[in-house]
XYZ file of C-alpha atoms in Angstrom:
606
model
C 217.805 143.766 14.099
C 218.002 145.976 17.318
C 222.148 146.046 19.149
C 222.254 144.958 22.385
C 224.477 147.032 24.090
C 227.383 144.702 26.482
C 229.023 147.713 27.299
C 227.635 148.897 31.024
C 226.623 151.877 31.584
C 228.548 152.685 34.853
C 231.798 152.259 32.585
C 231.137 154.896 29.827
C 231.939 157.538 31.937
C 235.483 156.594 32.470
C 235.759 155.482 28.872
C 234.382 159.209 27.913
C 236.492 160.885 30.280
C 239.162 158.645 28.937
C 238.652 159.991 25.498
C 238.429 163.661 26.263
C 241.894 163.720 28.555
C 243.853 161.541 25.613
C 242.601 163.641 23.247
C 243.607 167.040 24.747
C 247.365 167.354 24.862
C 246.882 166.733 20.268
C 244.298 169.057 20.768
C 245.772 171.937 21.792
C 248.958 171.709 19.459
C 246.928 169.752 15.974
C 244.270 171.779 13.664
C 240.929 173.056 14.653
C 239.086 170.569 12.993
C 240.214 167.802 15.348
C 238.214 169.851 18.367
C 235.421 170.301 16.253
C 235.096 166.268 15.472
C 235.671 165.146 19.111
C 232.630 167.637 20.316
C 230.560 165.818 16.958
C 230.975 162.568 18.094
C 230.293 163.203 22.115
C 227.799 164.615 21.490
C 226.276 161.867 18.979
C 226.992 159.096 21.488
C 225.819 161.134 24.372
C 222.578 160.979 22.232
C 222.801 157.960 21.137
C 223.194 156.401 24.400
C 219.520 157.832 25.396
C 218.405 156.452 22.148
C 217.652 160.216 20.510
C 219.796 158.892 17.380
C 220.354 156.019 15.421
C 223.825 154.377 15.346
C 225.976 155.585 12.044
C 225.636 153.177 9.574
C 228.659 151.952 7.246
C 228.118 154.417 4.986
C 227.990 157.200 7.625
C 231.057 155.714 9.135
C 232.826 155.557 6.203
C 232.417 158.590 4.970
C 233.816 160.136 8.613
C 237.037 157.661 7.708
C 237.555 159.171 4.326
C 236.907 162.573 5.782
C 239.372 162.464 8.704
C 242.056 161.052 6.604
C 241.559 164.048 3.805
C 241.544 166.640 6.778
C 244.915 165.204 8.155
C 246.455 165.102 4.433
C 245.032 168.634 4.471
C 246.699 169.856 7.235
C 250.111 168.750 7.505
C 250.572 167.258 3.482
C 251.162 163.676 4.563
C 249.861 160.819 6.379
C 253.197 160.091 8.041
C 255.730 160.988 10.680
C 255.038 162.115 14.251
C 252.896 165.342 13.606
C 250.309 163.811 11.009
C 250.259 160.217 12.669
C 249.321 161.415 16.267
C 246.787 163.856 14.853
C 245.176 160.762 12.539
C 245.421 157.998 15.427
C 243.575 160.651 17.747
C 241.016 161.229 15.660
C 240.870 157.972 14.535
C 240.453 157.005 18.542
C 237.257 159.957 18.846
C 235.663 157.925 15.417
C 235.600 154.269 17.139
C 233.847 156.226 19.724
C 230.848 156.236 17.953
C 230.916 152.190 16.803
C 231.159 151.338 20.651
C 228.628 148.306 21.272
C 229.819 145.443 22.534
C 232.982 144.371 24.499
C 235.173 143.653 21.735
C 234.443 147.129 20.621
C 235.401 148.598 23.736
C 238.705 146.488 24.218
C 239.674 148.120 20.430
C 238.790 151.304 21.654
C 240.961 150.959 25.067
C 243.599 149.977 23.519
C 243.971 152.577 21.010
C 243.547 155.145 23.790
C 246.816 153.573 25.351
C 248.711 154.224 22.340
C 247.289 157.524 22.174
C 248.713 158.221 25.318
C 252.205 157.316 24.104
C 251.788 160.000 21.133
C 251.260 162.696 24.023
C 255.398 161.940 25.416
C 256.412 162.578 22.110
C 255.394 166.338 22.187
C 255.656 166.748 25.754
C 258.200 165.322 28.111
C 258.122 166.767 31.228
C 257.259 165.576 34.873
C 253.866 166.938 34.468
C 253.689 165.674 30.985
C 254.026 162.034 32.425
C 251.538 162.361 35.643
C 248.906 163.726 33.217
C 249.816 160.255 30.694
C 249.323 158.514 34.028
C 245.532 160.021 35.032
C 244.950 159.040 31.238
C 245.926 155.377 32.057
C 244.422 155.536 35.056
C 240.938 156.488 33.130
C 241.525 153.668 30.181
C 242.451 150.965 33.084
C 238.508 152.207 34.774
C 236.708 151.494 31.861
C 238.750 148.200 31.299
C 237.759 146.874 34.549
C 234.147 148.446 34.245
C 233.463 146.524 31.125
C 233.942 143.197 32.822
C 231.346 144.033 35.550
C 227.108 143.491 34.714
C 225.212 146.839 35.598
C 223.389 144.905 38.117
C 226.650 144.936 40.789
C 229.077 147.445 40.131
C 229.959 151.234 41.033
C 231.834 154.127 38.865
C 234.184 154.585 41.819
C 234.392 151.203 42.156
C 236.646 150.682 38.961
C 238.923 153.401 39.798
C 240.256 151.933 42.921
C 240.616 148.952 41.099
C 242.717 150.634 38.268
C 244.675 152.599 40.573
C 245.643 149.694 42.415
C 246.642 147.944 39.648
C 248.748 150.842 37.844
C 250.427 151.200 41.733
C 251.741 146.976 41.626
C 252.910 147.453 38.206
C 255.352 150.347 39.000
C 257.741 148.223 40.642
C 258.037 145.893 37.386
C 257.778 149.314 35.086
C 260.604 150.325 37.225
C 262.619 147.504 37.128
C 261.786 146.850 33.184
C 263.636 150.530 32.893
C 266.526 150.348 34.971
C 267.752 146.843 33.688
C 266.308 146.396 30.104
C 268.519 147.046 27.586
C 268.699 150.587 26.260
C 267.341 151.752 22.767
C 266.181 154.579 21.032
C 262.992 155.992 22.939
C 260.015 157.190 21.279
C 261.074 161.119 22.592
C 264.313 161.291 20.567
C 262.178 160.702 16.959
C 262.791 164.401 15.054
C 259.766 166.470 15.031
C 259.065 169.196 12.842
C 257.030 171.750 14.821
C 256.778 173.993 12.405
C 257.358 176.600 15.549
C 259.868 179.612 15.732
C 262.333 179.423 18.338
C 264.218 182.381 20.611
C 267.586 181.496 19.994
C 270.744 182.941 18.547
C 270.676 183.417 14.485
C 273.317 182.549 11.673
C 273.955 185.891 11.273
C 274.980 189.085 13.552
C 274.049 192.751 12.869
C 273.822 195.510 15.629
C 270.710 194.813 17.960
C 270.372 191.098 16.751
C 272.282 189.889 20.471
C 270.491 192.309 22.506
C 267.079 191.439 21.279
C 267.277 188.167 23.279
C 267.449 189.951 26.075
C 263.680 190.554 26.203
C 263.321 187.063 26.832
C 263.735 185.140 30.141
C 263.071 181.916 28.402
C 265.761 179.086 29.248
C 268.280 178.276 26.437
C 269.978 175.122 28.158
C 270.940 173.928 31.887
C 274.669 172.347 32.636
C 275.743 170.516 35.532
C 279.431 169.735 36.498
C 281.564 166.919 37.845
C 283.014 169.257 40.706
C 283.181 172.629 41.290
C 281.495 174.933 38.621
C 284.471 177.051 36.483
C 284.258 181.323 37.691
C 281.389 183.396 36.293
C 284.234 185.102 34.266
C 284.955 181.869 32.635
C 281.657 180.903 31.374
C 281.844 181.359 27.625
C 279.246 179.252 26.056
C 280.485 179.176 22.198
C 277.671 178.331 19.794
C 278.532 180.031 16.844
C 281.626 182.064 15.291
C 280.908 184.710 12.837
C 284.059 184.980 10.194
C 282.699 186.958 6.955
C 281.779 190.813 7.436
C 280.059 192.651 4.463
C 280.179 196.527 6.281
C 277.045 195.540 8.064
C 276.577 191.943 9.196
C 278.665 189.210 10.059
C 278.040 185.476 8.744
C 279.022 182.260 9.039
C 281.627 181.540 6.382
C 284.691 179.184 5.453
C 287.318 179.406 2.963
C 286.987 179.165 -0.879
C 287.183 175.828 -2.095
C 287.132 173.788 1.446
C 284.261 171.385 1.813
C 283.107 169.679 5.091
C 285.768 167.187 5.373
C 288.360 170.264 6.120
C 285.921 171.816 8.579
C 283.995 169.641 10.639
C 284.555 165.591 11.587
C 281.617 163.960 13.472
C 283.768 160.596 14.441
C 282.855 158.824 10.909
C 285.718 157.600 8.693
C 289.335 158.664 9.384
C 289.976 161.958 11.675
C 291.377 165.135 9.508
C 294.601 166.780 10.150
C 293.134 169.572 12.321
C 290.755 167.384 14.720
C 294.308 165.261 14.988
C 296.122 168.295 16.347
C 293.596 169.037 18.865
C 293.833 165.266 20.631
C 297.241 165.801 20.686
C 297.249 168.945 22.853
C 294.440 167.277 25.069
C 296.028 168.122 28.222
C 296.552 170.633 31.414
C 292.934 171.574 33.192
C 289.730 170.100 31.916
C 285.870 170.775 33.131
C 283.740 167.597 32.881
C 279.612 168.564 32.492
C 276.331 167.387 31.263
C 274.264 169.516 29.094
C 270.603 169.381 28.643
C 269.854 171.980 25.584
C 265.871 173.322 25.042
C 264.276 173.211 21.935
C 265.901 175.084 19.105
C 265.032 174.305 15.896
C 268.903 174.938 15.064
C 271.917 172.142 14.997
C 274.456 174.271 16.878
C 275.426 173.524 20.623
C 276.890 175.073 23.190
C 280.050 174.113 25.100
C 282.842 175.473 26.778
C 286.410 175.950 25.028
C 287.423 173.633 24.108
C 284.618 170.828 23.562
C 285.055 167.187 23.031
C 282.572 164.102 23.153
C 281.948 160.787 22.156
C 280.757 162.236 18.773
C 277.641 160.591 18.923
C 275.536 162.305 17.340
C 277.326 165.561 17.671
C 280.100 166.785 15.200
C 283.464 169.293 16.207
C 284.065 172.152 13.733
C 287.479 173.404 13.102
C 286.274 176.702 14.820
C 285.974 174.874 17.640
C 281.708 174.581 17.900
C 279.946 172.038 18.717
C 277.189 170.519 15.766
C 274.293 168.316 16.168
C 273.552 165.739 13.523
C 270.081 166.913 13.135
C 268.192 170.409 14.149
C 267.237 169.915 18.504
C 263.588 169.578 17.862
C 263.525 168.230 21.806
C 265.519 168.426 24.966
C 268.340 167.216 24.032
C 271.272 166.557 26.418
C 274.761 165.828 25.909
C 278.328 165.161 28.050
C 281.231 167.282 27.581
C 285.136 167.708 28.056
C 286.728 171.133 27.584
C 289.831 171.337 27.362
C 291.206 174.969 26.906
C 294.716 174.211 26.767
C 293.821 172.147 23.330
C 293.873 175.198 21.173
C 297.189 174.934 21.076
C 296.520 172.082 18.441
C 295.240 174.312 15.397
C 296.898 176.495 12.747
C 295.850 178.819 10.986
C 296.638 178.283 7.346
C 296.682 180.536 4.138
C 292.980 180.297 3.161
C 292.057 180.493 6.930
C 293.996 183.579 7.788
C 292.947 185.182 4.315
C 289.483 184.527 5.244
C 289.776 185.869 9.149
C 291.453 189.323 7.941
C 288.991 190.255 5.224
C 287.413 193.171 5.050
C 284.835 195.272 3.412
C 287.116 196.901 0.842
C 285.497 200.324 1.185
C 284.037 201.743 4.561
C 284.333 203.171 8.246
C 287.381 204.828 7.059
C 287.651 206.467 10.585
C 288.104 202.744 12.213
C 290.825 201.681 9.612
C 292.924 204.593 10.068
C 292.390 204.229 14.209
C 293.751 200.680 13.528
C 296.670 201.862 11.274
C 297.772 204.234 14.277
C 298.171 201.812 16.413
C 299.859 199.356 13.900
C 302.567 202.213 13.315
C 302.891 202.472 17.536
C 302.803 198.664 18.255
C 304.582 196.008 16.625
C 303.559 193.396 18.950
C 300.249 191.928 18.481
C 299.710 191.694 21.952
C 300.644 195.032 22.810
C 298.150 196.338 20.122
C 295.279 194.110 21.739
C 295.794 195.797 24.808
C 295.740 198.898 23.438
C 292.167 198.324 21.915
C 290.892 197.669 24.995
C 292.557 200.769 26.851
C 290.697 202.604 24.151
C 287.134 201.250 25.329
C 287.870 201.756 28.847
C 289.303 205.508 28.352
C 286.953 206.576 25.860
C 283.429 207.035 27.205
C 281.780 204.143 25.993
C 278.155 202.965 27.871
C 276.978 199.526 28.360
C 273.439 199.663 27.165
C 270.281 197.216 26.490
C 268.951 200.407 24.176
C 271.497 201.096 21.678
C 270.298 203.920 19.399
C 270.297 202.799 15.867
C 273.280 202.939 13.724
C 273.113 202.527 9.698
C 275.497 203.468 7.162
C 279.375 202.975 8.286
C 278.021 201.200 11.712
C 281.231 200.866 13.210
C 282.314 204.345 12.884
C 279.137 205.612 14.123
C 279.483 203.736 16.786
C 283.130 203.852 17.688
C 283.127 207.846 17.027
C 279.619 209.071 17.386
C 276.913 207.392 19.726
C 279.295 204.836 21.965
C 276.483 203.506 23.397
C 275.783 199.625 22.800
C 275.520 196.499 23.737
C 277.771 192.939 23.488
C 277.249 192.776 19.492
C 278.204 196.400 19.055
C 281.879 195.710 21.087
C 282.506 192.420 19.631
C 281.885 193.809 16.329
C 283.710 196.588 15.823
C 286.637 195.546 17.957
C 287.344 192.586 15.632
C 286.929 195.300 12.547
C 290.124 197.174 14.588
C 291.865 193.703 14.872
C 291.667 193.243 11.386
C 292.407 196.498 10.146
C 295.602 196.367 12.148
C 296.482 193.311 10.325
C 295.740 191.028 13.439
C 293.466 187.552 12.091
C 290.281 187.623 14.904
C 286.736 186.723 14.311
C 283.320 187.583 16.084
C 282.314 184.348 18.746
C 278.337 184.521 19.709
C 276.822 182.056 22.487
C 275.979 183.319 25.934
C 278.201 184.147 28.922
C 277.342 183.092 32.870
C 274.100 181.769 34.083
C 272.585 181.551 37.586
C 272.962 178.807 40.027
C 269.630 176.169 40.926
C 270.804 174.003 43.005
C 273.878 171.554 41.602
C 273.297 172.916 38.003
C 273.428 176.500 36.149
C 270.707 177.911 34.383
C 271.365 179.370 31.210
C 269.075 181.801 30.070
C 267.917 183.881 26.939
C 268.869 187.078 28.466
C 272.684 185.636 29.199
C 272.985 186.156 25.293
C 276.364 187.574 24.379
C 279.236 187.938 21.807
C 282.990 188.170 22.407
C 286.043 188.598 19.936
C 288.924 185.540 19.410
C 292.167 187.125 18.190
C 295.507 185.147 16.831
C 297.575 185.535 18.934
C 301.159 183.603 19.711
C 299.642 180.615 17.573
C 296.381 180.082 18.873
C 293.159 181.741 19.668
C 293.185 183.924 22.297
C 289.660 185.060 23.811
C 289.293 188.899 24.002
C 286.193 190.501 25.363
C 285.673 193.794 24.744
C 282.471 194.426 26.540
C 284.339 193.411 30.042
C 286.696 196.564 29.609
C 283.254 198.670 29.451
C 281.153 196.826 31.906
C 283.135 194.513 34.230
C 280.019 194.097 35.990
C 278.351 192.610 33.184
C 280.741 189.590 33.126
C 281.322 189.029 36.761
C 277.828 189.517 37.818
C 275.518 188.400 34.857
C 273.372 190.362 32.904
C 270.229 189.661 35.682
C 272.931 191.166 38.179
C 273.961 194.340 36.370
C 270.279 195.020 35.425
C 269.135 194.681 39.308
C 271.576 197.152 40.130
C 270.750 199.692 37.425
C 266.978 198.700 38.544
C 267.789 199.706 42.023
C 269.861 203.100 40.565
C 267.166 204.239 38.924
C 268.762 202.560 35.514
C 267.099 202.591 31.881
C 263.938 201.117 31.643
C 264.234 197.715 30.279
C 267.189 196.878 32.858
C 263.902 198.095 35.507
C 261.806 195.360 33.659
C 264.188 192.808 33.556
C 265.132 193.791 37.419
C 261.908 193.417 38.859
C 261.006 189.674 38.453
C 257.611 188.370 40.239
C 258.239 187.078 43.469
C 256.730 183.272 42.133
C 260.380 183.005 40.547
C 261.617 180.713 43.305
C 258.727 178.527 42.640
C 259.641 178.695 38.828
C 262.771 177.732 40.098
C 261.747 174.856 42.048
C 259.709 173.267 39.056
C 262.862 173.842 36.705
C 264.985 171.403 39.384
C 262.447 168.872 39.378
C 262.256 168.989 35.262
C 265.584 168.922 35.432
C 266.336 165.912 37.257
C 263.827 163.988 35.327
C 265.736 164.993 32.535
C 268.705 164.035 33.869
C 267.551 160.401 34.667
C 264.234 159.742 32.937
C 265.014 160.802 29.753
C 268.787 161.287 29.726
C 269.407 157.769 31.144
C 271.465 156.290 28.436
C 272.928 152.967 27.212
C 276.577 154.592 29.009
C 274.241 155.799 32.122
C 273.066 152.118 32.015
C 275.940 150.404 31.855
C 277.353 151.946 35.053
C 274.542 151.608 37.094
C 274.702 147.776 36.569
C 278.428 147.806 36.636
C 278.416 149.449 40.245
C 275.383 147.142 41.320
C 276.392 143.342 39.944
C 280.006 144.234 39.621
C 280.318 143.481 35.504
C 277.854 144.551 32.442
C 277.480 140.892 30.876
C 274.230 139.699 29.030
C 274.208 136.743 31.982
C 273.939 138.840 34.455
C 272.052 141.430 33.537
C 269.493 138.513 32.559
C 269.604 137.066 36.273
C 269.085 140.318 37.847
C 266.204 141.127 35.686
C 264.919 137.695 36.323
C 265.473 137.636 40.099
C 264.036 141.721 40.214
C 260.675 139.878 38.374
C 260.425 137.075 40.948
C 261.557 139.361 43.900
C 258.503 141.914 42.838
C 255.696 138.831 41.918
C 256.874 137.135 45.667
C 255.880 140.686 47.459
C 252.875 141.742 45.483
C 251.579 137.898 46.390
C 252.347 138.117 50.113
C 250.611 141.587 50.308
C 247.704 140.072 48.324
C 247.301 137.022 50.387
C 248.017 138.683 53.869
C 244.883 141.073 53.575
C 242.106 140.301 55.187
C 238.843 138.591 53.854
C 236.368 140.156 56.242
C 234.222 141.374 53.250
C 232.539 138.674 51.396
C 234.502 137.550 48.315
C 231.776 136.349 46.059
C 229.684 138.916 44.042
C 226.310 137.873 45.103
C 227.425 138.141 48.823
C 228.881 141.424 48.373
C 225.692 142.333 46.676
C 223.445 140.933 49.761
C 226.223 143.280 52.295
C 225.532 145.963 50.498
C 221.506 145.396 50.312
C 222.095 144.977 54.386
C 224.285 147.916 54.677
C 221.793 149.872 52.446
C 218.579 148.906 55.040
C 220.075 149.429 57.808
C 220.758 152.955 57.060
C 217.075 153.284 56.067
């Protein structure tokens, strides 16, 4: 028996345009397969709709089922999770394509394409990201109003102004739904696993590991601050600390025998000894900021000295870092209080001091015996520390972003021979002297400064550094070697220091990284918008919540919250109603009388 087709034929368009623009964004990022089986079954219906093919019978159909599934399995070794769902519910969405015959067929397929659109936030979740989601709507809200019209009265564009008008009243409610509904978990904070390498610091530290980051102009994270931003000089962004050194790297390491309990407390169960001690010298000078971190495939953060936060999600190490629960797969934001004054509240224990003077027992004999001359001259530790540093600034030591290569006793050759490096080199080998001298210090990595856009600092790739932290008077002290060699580099920024070289006639990469096109102020300009819909798109919180409707109705209660929600509902329904029923009704209401205007308007052009 031949199917009668109840789908018109001035709505396919939208519903194939529909198809192609949802199916893009998985596209682009799933396997090549999924391309391949969207331009199969266009090009089927394409044929099928001028009757060149038959339509796919069960077997046919089923057989495409078994095959997509197999390809997805294929592909990412499951069936679940973010990654292998969206890629199976897009394809899935392309398949019912081809089964498209009557109305009830086309509802199924419109409403799959809507939750296809909500896979495409959970990859991408920028401003663009959502207008693009909202053309997509757009396209699925054409073909459902095209559906409902015969083929005898009814134009393409027709359904478009219809569907825009309709996505345009509901953005009042969709606005209203987000500012006063209770908060939960959005779809963009699920963990993904993309599988994809990011530029980023590394567990690990070896001469020319720091500096390679510099290549990159990519952003790392953005913070903005209740108040007046802290000095350039005072931008330390700690991410990691380095505390085990086998002659030629430097790891990530904690005592023998201590577990996580006596390093790291993320607000669960009782607070440790340590995590005690720093509460308790919570006090003096504090900076207040928001954080919104990139993509990093790692669970460090970055924070000012020294970092506290509601611990949700995010954990405090006893070195004073800042952990996420789970790797930052997303953007990820986060509020912080430093306080620097709260060092005070550690000690530094047997096991712990053991740990931050070991050494290498053999190697860069040269350094050691540097360190032991000064040990002999200066009995305070202080006085010592400042003798290191007169050392770098005497001696001629260069700043450079191409550090020849060292290998063997690296911090001999590069104390005594080539004195030309970069952050790692400094930090590096002037903790090796602290140590050898007998003073506890280990090797801090994050990234130092970051340029103004607007009211929030950019923090970029190339503002990679490392800096020293030396016991000192019963806390840690900061020490940064690199500033006795290149003040400039600290004040200024790294983009600063290599403009100037640029404009001296410096070393080539500082030229490269000098000379950025002239579209950076429009890069700039998008970053600021992304930003603030970071800020309060995605970043807007149960806490961001709670004091929006505390400053509006006075108190966050369920009652009230429920009787603003209820009066924004009837407040939005009473305008769209009086807008609807002030407009005019010049044009005939009544689809055979707008038929007969436009059979009028038609002959009279003729």
């Amino acid at each position: 028996m031949a199917r009668i087709y109840q789908v018109p034929s001035h709505a396919r368009l939208w519903l194939t345009l529909a198809i192609i623009a949802a199916s893009l964004p998985q596209l682009s990022d799933g396997p090549w397969w999924q391309a391949v089986l969207l331009v199969v079954v266009l090009g089927w219906r394409a044929l099928l709709d001028r009757q060149r093919l038959a339509q796919p019978g069960r077997l046919v159909r089923l057989g495409l089922l078994l095959a997509t599934v197999g390809a997805t399995f294929y592909s990412f070794g499951r069936l679940h999770g973010p990654e292998a769902g969206s890629a199976l519910i897009t394809s899935l969405f392309a398949l019912k394509y081809l089964e498209l015959v009557g109305k009830r067929d086309a509802y199924v397929l419109i409403v799959l394409g809507y939750f296809v659109c909500a896979t495409i936030l959970l990859f991408h979740r920028g401003p663009l990201a959502a207008l693009y989601v909202v053309g997509c709507l757009t396209l699925l809200t054409a073909s459902l109003a095209g559906i409902n019209y015969s083929d005898t009265h009814a134009r393409r564009r027709q359904h478009l102004t219809v569907a825009s008008a309709m996505l345009l009243q509901a953005l009042p409610l969709a606005v209203v739904l987000f500012v006063l509904v209770p908060r939960v978990a959005p779809l963009w904070n699920m963990q993904l696993d993309s599988g994809q390498a990011r530029t980023g610091m590394s567990d690990s530290m070896s001469p020319g590991q720091v500096s390679r980051l510099t290549e990159s102009s990519e952003l790392a994270f953005r913070v903005q601050f209740q108040g007046t931003p802290p000095p350039p000089d005072q931008r330390y962004w700690r991410g990691l600390t380095y505390a085990y050194f086998d002659g030629t790297t430097w790891r990530q390491a904690r005592p023998p025998g201590w577990s996580d309990a006596d390093t790291f407390y993320d607000g669960r169960g009782p607070a440790p000894p340590w995590y005690r001690g720093l509460r308790a010298a919570d006090r003096g000078p504090a900076w207040e900021y928001r954080v919104i971190m990139e993509p990093s495939q790692q669970r460090w953060l970055y924070a000012l000295a020294v970092p506290f936060t509601d611990l949700d999600g995010q954990g405090l190490a006893r070195d004073l870092r800042l952990v996420a629960d789970n790797p930052v797969s997303g953007s990820y934001g986060y509020r912080v209080r430093s306080v620097p004054a709260a060092a005070e509240g550690l000690d530094l224990n047997g096991p712990e001091r053991r740990l931050m003077l070991d050494l290498p027992d053999t190697g860069n004999r040269r350094a050691r015996d540097l360190a032991a001359s000064w040990r002999q001259r200066y009995r305070d530790d202080r006085e010592l520390v400042q003798a290191a540093l007169r050392y770098f600034r005497e001696q001629p030591f260069h700043y450079t972003l191409e550090p020849p290569r060292l290998s063997g006793d690296t911090v001999d050759g590069f104390l005594f021979n080539t004195r030309r490096g970069f952050c790692e080199h400094y930090a590096s080998s002037f903790t090796f002297l602290m140590r050898a001298a007998g003073i506890p210090a280990r090797v801090v990595a994050g990234y130092q400064g970051g340029e103004p856009n607007g009211d929030y600092l950019q923090i970029r790739q190339y503002d990679a550094h490392a800096w020293t932290e030396v016991w000192l008077n019963g806390r840690w002290v900061r020490v940064d070697p690199t500033g006795a060699v290149a003040p400039e580099r600290i004040e200024l920024g790294l983009r600063g220091l290599v403009e100037g070289r640029a404009d001296a006639g410096g070393d080539a990469v500082a030229g490269a990284l000098g000379r950025l096109p002239v579209l950076f102020r429009v890069q700039q300009w998008m970053d600021y918008v992304d930003f603030n819909w970071q800020k309060w798109v995605l970043g807007y919180r149960q806490e961001d919540q709670r004091a929006l409707i505390e400053r509006l109705l006075g108190a966050f209660t369920p009652t009230r919250v429920a009787l603003a929600l209820l009066g924004a509902v009837l407040l939005v329904t009473a305008v769209l109603a009086v807008l609807v029923l002030a407009r005019r009704r010049d044009a005939p209401a009544r689809p055979l009388e707008r038929e007969f205007a436009r059979l009028r308007r038609g002959l009279a052009r003729r």
